[in-house]
């Protein structure tokens, strides 16, 4: 999870340097460094799960880190912006293994509300890293080149490979091993698609992921070059928002065992949508340029609320699919990432020098996620259950 977060957020402060190095004419094109990474990240997930259901989680995770290292190396020697985009795709392909297998490993070991609690702690790592990643990127730039940002990614990947080689046991249950064949994989995918809870909550998760990706893709322009011109203070503003998300996931991990996944996630997505509407209203009241403190407060509140929905949506989607956790995590991760990347791309490319595209995106996608959740639960929100 940390690899994905640092691969995106670490690079944001380097956008101006990359723009100058490769003479990128349109600043919005720099967002492609985020979205092509997410394409590789999303598509590759469909592969890792079925393989891990056959050979186990540990060797597949180590192999994915090796691919990620190759992508880092190619990015460091990129002679053109197109080459750099290709390297980012390879990085995404490698990082996808961590996303799929971290979720599958949690499902191997836990279920029900306990799984949701552990998933929140896992998500907290994903959310805490953005608090420091832009600052790390800024320090790497201070050393003299945007290339050093990829050096920091390389160091993290190497450290993780050593740690997993030394400490990570195999978590897959032997009785759940499945043959690696198109027929077996398709059977598992069909079961996933037929499971209303799985596909419903995954769709809602993908829509909320689109909010995050839209914000991340345009954050450098919003906080720095296009609107608030924070310069070296950009990592601080970005970190404050990420800190709100990290705090919420920690609270969720502690409270979800008592209140349940549905109560936490349903309340979270409803409140998120309402604050999204407030975000639009404030943006319109200030012609798209609200005071920085007000914008940060509303944005941090919404990021706080989204963190009560996302880890619980993930856990609810995987809860009925323990016997095919690897393949299910793989397919659902692929679907979530591609849907989120597409929605985020639409929001990011709509940046017009104001905060309105982000606010409208939050309100619209939050509302759609709420509708999908209502469909999933057949209109009965906040209902309990043995696990939820």
Coordinates of C-alpha atoms in Angstrom, one line a residue:
X1 CA 0.0 0.0 0.0
X2 CA 2.8 2.4 0.9
X3 CA 4.4 1.8 -2.5
X4 CA 1.3 3.1 -4.3
X5 CA 1.0 6.1 -2.1
X6 CA 4.6 7.2 -2.4
X7 CA 4.7 6.5 -6.2
X8 CA 1.9 9.1 -6.7
X9 CA 2.3 11.7 -4.0
X10 CA 6.1 11.7 -3.9
X11 CA 6.1 12.9 -7.5
X12 CA 3.7 15.8 -7.2
X13 CA 6.3 18.5 -6.2
X14 CA 8.4 17.4 -9.2
X15 CA 5.8 18.3 -11.8
X16 CA 7.2 21.8 -12.5
X17 CA 10.7 20.4 -12.9
X18 CA 9.5 17.6 -15.2
X19 CA 7.4 20.2 -17.2
X20 CA 10.6 22.3 -17.7
X21 CA 12.8 19.2 -18.5
X22 CA 10.6 17.8 -21.2
X23 CA 9.0 21.1 -22.4
X24 CA 5.4 20.0 -21.7
X25 CA 3.2 22.6 -23.2
X26 CA -0.1 21.9 -21.3
X27 CA 0.3 21.7 -17.5
X28 CA -2.8 19.4 -17.4
X29 CA -0.7 16.8 -19.4
X30 CA 1.4 16.4 -16.3
X31 CA -1.6 14.7 -14.6
X32 CA -1.0 11.8 -17.0
X33 CA 2.0 10.8 -14.8
X34 CA -0.7 9.9 -12.2
X35 CA -3.3 8.4 -14.5
X36 CA -1.1 6.2 -16.7
X37 CA 0.4 4.8 -13.5
X38 CA -3.1 4.0 -12.3
X39 CA -3.9 2.3 -15.7
X40 CA -0.9 0.0 -15.3
X41 CA -1.8 -0.4 -11.6
X42 CA -5.4 -1.3 -12.4
X43 CA -5.0 -3.6 -15.4
X44 CA -2.2 -5.7 -13.8
X45 CA -4.3 -6.5 -10.8
X46 CA -6.3 -8.9 -12.8
X47 CA -3.2 -11.2 -13.1
X48 CA -1.8 -11.2 -9.6
X49 CA -4.8 -12.7 -7.8
X50 CA -5.2 -15.9 -9.9
X51 CA -1.4 -16.6 -9.8
X52 CA -1.3 -16.1 -6.0
X53 CA -4.3 -18.5 -5.6
X54 CA -2.1 -21.1 -7.3
X55 CA 1.5 -20.5 -6.0
X56 CA 0.8 -18.5 -2.9
X57 CA 1.0 -14.8 -1.9
X58 CA 4.7 -14.5 -0.9
X59 CA 6.5 -15.3 -4.2
X60 CA 4.0 -13.2 -6.3
X61 CA 4.5 -10.2 -4.0
X62 CA 8.3 -10.4 -4.3
X63 CA 8.0 -10.7 -8.1
X64 CA 5.8 -7.7 -8.3
X65 CA 8.4 -5.6 -6.4
X66 CA 11.0 -6.7 -8.9
X67 CA 8.8 -5.3 -11.8
X68 CA 8.3 -2.1 -9.8
X69 CA 12.1 -1.7 -9.5
X70 CA 12.5 -2.0 -13.2
X71 CA 10.0 0.8 -13.7
X72 CA 11.9 3.0 -11.3
X73 CA 15.1 2.4 -13.2
X74 CA 13.5 3.2 -16.6
X75 CA 12.0 6.4 -15.2
X76 CA 15.4 7.6 -13.9
X77 CA 16.9 7.4 -17.4
X78 CA 13.9 8.7 -19.4
X79 CA 15.0 10.7 -22.4
X80 CA 11.5 11.9 -23.2
X81 CA 8.1 12.5 -21.6
X82 CA 6.6 9.6 -23.5
X83 CA 9.4 7.3 -22.1
X84 CA 8.6 8.6 -18.6
X85 CA 4.9 7.8 -19.1
X86 CA 5.8 4.3 -20.2
X87 CA 8.0 3.8 -17.1
X88 CA 5.2 4.9 -15.0
X89 CA 2.9 2.3 -16.5
X90 CA 5.6 -0.4 -15.6
X91 CA 5.8 1.0 -12.1
X92 CA 2.0 0.7 -11.8
X93 CA 2.1 -2.9 -13.0
X94 CA 4.6 -3.7 -10.3
X95 CA 2.9 -1.9 -7.5
X96 CA -0.4 -3.6 -8.3
X97 CA 0.9 -6.8 -6.7
X98 CA 1.1 -5.0 -3.3
X99 CA -2.5 -3.8 -3.6
X100 CA -4.0 -7.2 -4.5
X101 CA -1.9 -9.2 -2.1
X102 CA -2.1 -7.0 0.9
X103 CA -5.9 -7.2 0.7
X104 CA -5.8 -11.0 0.0
X105 CA -3.5 -11.5 3.0
X106 CA -5.8 -9.7 5.3
X107 CA -8.7 -11.8 4.0
X108 CA -6.6 -15.0 4.5
X109 CA -6.2 -14.1 8.2
X110 CA -9.4 -12.3 9.2
X111 CA -13.1 -12.0 8.5
X112 CA -16.1 -9.9 9.5
X113 CA -15.7 -6.8 11.6
X114 CA -12.2 -7.8 12.6
X115 CA -11.2 -7.8 8.9
X116 CA -12.7 -4.3 8.6
X117 CA -10.6 -3.2 11.6
X118 CA -7.4 -4.6 10.1
X119 CA -8.3 -3.2 6.7
X120 CA -8.6 0.2 8.3
X121 CA -5.1 -0.1 9.8
X122 CA -3.8 -1.2 6.4
X123 CA -5.5 1.7 4.7
X124 CA -4.1 4.1 7.3
X125 CA -0.6 3.2 6.0
X126 CA -1.8 4.1 2.6
X127 CA -3.1 7.4 3.9
X128 CA -0.3 8.4 6.3
X129 CA 2.4 8.1 3.6
X130 CA 0.8 11.1 1.7
X131 CA 1.4 13.2 4.8
X132 CA 5.2 12.9 4.2
X133 CA 5.6 11.8 0.6
X134 CA 5.4 15.3 -1.0
X135 CA 7.9 16.5 1.6
X136 CA 10.2 13.7 0.7
X137 CA 9.8 14.6 -3.0
X138 CA 10.6 18.2 -2.1
X139 CA 13.8 17.1 -0.3
X140 CA 14.8 15.0 -3.3
X141 CA 14.3 18.0 -5.6
X142 CA 16.5 20.0 -3.2
X143 CA 19.3 17.6 -3.9
X144 CA 19.3 18.8 -7.5
X145 CA 17.0 16.7 -9.8
X146 CA 13.6 15.2 -10.2
X147 CA 15.4 11.9 -10.9
X148 CA 16.1 11.6 -7.2
X149 CA 12.4 11.3 -6.5
X150 CA 12.5 8.0 -8.3
X151 CA 15.6 7.1 -6.3
X152 CA 13.5 7.4 -3.1
X153 CA 10.9 5.0 -4.6
X154 CA 13.7 2.6 -5.5
X155 CA 15.0 2.6 -1.9
X156 CA 11.5 1.9 -0.5
X157 CA 11.0 -1.0 -2.9
X158 CA 14.4 -2.5 -2.0
X159 CA 13.6 -2.2 1.8
X160 CA 10.2 -3.9 1.4
X161 CA 11.7 -6.7 -0.7
X162 CA 14.3 -7.4 2.1
X163 CA 11.6 -7.2 4.8
X164 CA 9.2 -9.5 3.1
X165 CA 11.9 -12.0 2.2
X166 CA 12.9 -12.1 5.9
X167 CA 9.7 -11.8 7.8
X168 CA 6.6 -12.5 5.6
X169 CA 5.1 -16.0 6.0
X170 CA 2.8 -17.6 3.5
X171 CA -0.8 -16.9 4.5
X172 CA -2.8 -18.7 1.9
X173 CA -4.8 -21.7 3.2
X174 CA -3.6 -24.9 1.4
X175 CA -7.2 -26.0 0.9
X176 CA -7.9 -22.8 -1.1
X177 CA -5.2 -23.4 -3.7
X178 CA -6.8 -23.3 -7.2
X179 CA -5.4 -24.4 -10.5
X180 CA -4.0 -21.7 -12.7
X181 CA -6.3 -21.9 -15.7
X182 CA -8.6 -19.6 -17.6
X183 CA -11.6 -21.7 -16.7
X184 CA -10.9 -21.6 -13.0
X185 CA -10.2 -17.9 -13.1
X186 CA -13.4 -17.2 -15.1
X187 CA -15.4 -19.3 -12.7
X188 CA -14.1 -17.2 -9.8
X189 CA -14.8 -14.0 -11.6
X190 CA -18.4 -15.1 -12.4
X191 CA -19.0 -15.9 -8.8
X192 CA -17.7 -12.5 -7.8
X193 CA -19.9 -10.8 -10.4
X194 CA -23.0 -12.7 -9.2
X195 CA -22.4 -11.7 -5.6
X196 CA -24.5 -8.5 -5.2
X197 CA -22.7 -7.3 -2.1
X198 CA -19.3 -7.7 -3.8
X199 CA -20.0 -5.9 -7.0
X200 CA -22.2 -3.2 -5.4
X201 CA -19.7 -2.2 -2.7
X202 CA -16.8 -2.4 -5.1
X203 CA -18.6 0.0 -7.5
X204 CA -19.2 2.4 -4.7
X205 CA -15.6 2.1 -3.7
X206 CA -14.5 2.8 -7.3
X207 CA -16.6 6.0 -7.4
X208 CA -15.1 7.2 -4.1
X209 CA -11.6 6.3 -5.4
X210 CA -12.4 8.6 -8.3
X211 CA -12.8 11.5 -5.8
X212 CA -9.4 10.8 -4.4
X213 CA -7.7 10.4 -7.8
X214 CA -9.3 13.6 -9.1
X215 CA -8.1 15.5 -6.0
X216 CA -4.6 14.0 -6.2
X217 CA -4.3 14.6 -9.9
X218 CA -5.1 18.3 -9.6
X219 CA -3.6 19.0 -6.1
X220 CA -0.3 20.4 -7.4
X221 CA -2.2 22.9 -9.6
X222 CA -4.8 23.7 -7.0
X223 CA -2.3 24.4 -4.2
X224 CA 0.7 25.6 -6.2
X225 CA 0.9 26.6 -9.8
X226 CA -2.7 27.2 -10.7
X227 CA -4.5 28.7 -7.8
X228 CA -3.1 29.2 -4.3
X229 CA 0.6 29.4 -5.3
X230 CA 1.9 27.9 -2.0
X231 CA 5.3 26.9 -3.5
X232 CA 7.3 25.1 -0.8
X233 CA 4.3 25.0 1.5
X234 CA 2.4 22.7 -0.9
X235 CA 3.6 19.5 0.9
X236 CA 2.3 21.0 4.2
X237 CA -1.2 21.6 2.8
X238 CA -1.3 18.2 1.2
X239 CA -0.1 16.6 4.4
X240 CA -2.8 18.3 6.5
X241 CA -5.6 16.8 4.3
X242 CA -3.9 13.4 4.3
X243 CA -3.7 13.6 8.1
X244 CA -7.5 14.0 8.4
X245 CA -7.8 10.7 6.4
X246 CA -5.3 8.9 8.6
X247 CA -7.1 10.0 11.7
X248 CA -10.4 8.8 10.4
X249 CA -9.1 5.4 9.5
X250 CA -7.6 5.0 13.0
X251 CA -10.9 5.9 14.5
X252 CA -12.7 3.5 12.2
X253 CA -10.3 0.6 13.2
X254 CA -11.3 1.1 16.8
X255 CA -15.0 1.7 16.4
X256 CA -16.0 -0.6 13.6
X257 CA -15.9 -3.7 15.8
X258 CA -18.6 -2.2 18.0
X259 CA -20.8 -0.4 15.5
X260 CA -20.3 -2.6 12.4
X261 CA -19.2 -2.0 8.8
X262 CA -22.5 -0.9 7.4
X263 CA -23.3 1.7 10.1
X264 CA -19.8 3.3 9.7
X265 CA -19.7 3.2 5.9
X266 CA -23.3 4.2 5.2
X267 CA -23.1 7.1 7.6
X268 CA -19.7 8.1 6.1
X269 CA -20.9 8.2 2.5
X270 CA -24.1 10.1 3.3
X271 CA -22.1 12.8 5.3
X272 CA -19.4 12.8 2.5
X273 CA -22.0 13.6 -0.1
X274 CA -23.6 16.4 2.0
X275 CA -20.2 18.0 2.6
X276 CA -19.5 17.7 -1.1
X277 CA -22.6 19.8 -1.8
X278 CA -21.4 22.3 0.7
X279 CA -18.0 22.3 -1.1
X280 CA -19.8 23.2 -4.3
X281 CA -21.8 25.9 -2.6
X282 CA -18.8 27.5 -1.1
X283 CA -16.9 27.4 -4.4
X284 CA -19.8 29.1 -6.2
X285 CA -20.1 31.7 -3.4
X286 CA -16.4 32.7 -3.9
X287 CA -16.4 32.4 -7.7
X288 CA -14.3 29.3 -7.5
X289 CA -11.6 30.9 -5.3
X290 CA -12.5 30.5 -1.6
X291 CA -10.0 31.5 1.1
X292 CA -7.4 28.8 1.5
X293 CA -8.2 28.1 5.1
X294 CA -11.9 27.6 4.4
X295 CA -11.1 25.4 1.4
X296 CA -8.7 23.3 3.4
X297 CA -11.1 22.9 6.3
X298 CA -14.0 21.6 4.0
X299 CA -11.6 19.4 2.0
X300 CA -10.1 17.9 5.1
X301 CA -13.6 17.2 6.5
X302 CA -14.6 15.4 3.4
X303 CA -11.4 13.4 3.3
X304 CA -12.1 12.5 6.9
X305 CA -15.6 11.3 6.1
X306 CA -14.6 9.3 3.0
X307 CA -12.2 7.3 5.2
X308 CA -15.2 5.8 7.1
X309 CA -16.6 4.4 3.9
X310 CA -13.7 3.2 1.8
X311 CA -12.0 0.5 4.1
X312 CA -15.4 -0.8 5.1
X313 CA -16.7 -1.0 1.5
X314 CA -13.5 -3.0 0.7
X315 CA -14.1 -5.4 3.6
X316 CA -17.8 -5.8 2.8
X317 CA -17.1 -6.6 -0.8
X318 CA -14.6 -9.4 0.1
X319 CA -16.5 -10.8 3.1
X320 CA -18.4 -13.5 1.2
X321 CA -15.5 -14.4 -1.1
X322 CA -12.9 -15.9 1.3
X323 CA -12.5 -19.1 -0.7
X324 CA -11.4 -17.1 -3.7
X325 CA -9.8 -14.2 -1.9
X326 CA -6.8 -13.8 -4.3
X327 CA -8.8 -13.8 -7.5
X328 CA -11.6 -11.8 -6.0
X329 CA -9.2 -9.2 -4.7
X330 CA -7.5 -9.1 -8.1
X331 CA -10.7 -8.6 -10.1
X332 CA -12.3 -6.2 -7.7
X333 CA -9.1 -4.2 -7.4
X334 CA -8.9 -4.0 -11.2
X335 CA -12.4 -2.8 -11.4
X336 CA -12.1 -0.3 -8.6
X337 CA -8.9 1.2 -9.9
X338 CA -10.0 1.5 -13.5
X339 CA -13.3 3.1 -12.5
X340 CA -11.5 5.4 -10.1
X341 CA -8.8 6.4 -12.5
X342 CA -11.4 7.2 -15.2
X343 CA -13.5 9.3 -12.8
X344 CA -10.4 11.0 -11.4
X345 CA -9.1 11.8 -14.9
X346 CA -12.4 13.5 -15.8
X347 CA -12.2 15.6 -12.6
X348 CA -8.5 16.4 -13.0
X349 CA -8.8 17.4 -16.7
X350 CA -11.6 19.7 -15.9
X351 CA -9.3 21.9 -13.7
X352 CA -10.0 25.5 -14.8
X353 CA -8.1 27.5 -12.2
X354 CA -10.8 27.1 -9.6
X355 CA -11.8 24.6 -6.9
X356 CA -15.2 23.9 -8.5
X357 CA -14.2 20.7 -10.5
X358 CA -13.0 19.0 -7.3
X359 CA -16.1 20.0 -5.4
X360 CA -18.6 19.0 -8.2
X361 CA -16.7 15.7 -8.6
X362 CA -17.0 14.9 -4.9
X363 CA -20.7 15.8 -4.7
X364 CA -21.6 13.9 -7.9
X365 CA -19.5 10.7 -7.2
X366 CA -20.5 10.7 -3.6
X367 CA -24.2 10.8 -4.6
X368 CA -23.7 8.0 -7.1
X369 CA -21.9 5.9 -4.5
X370 CA -24.8 6.4 -2.1
X371 CA -27.3 5.3 -4.8
X372 CA -25.2 2.2 -5.5
X373 CA -25.0 1.3 -1.8
X374 CA -28.8 1.7 -1.6
X375 CA -29.2 -0.7 -4.5
X376 CA -26.8 -3.2 -3.0
X377 CA -28.7 -3.2 0.3
X378 CA -32.1 -3.2 -1.5
X379 CA -32.9 0.2 0.1
X380 CA -32.2 -0.9 3.7
X381 CA -29.3 1.2 4.9
X382 CA -27.7 0.8 8.3
X383 CA -28.9 -2.8 8.7
X384 CA -26.7 -5.0 10.8
X385 CA -25.9 -8.7 10.3
X386 CA -23.5 -11.3 11.6
X387 CA -20.5 -9.7 10.0
X388 CA -21.6 -6.3 8.9

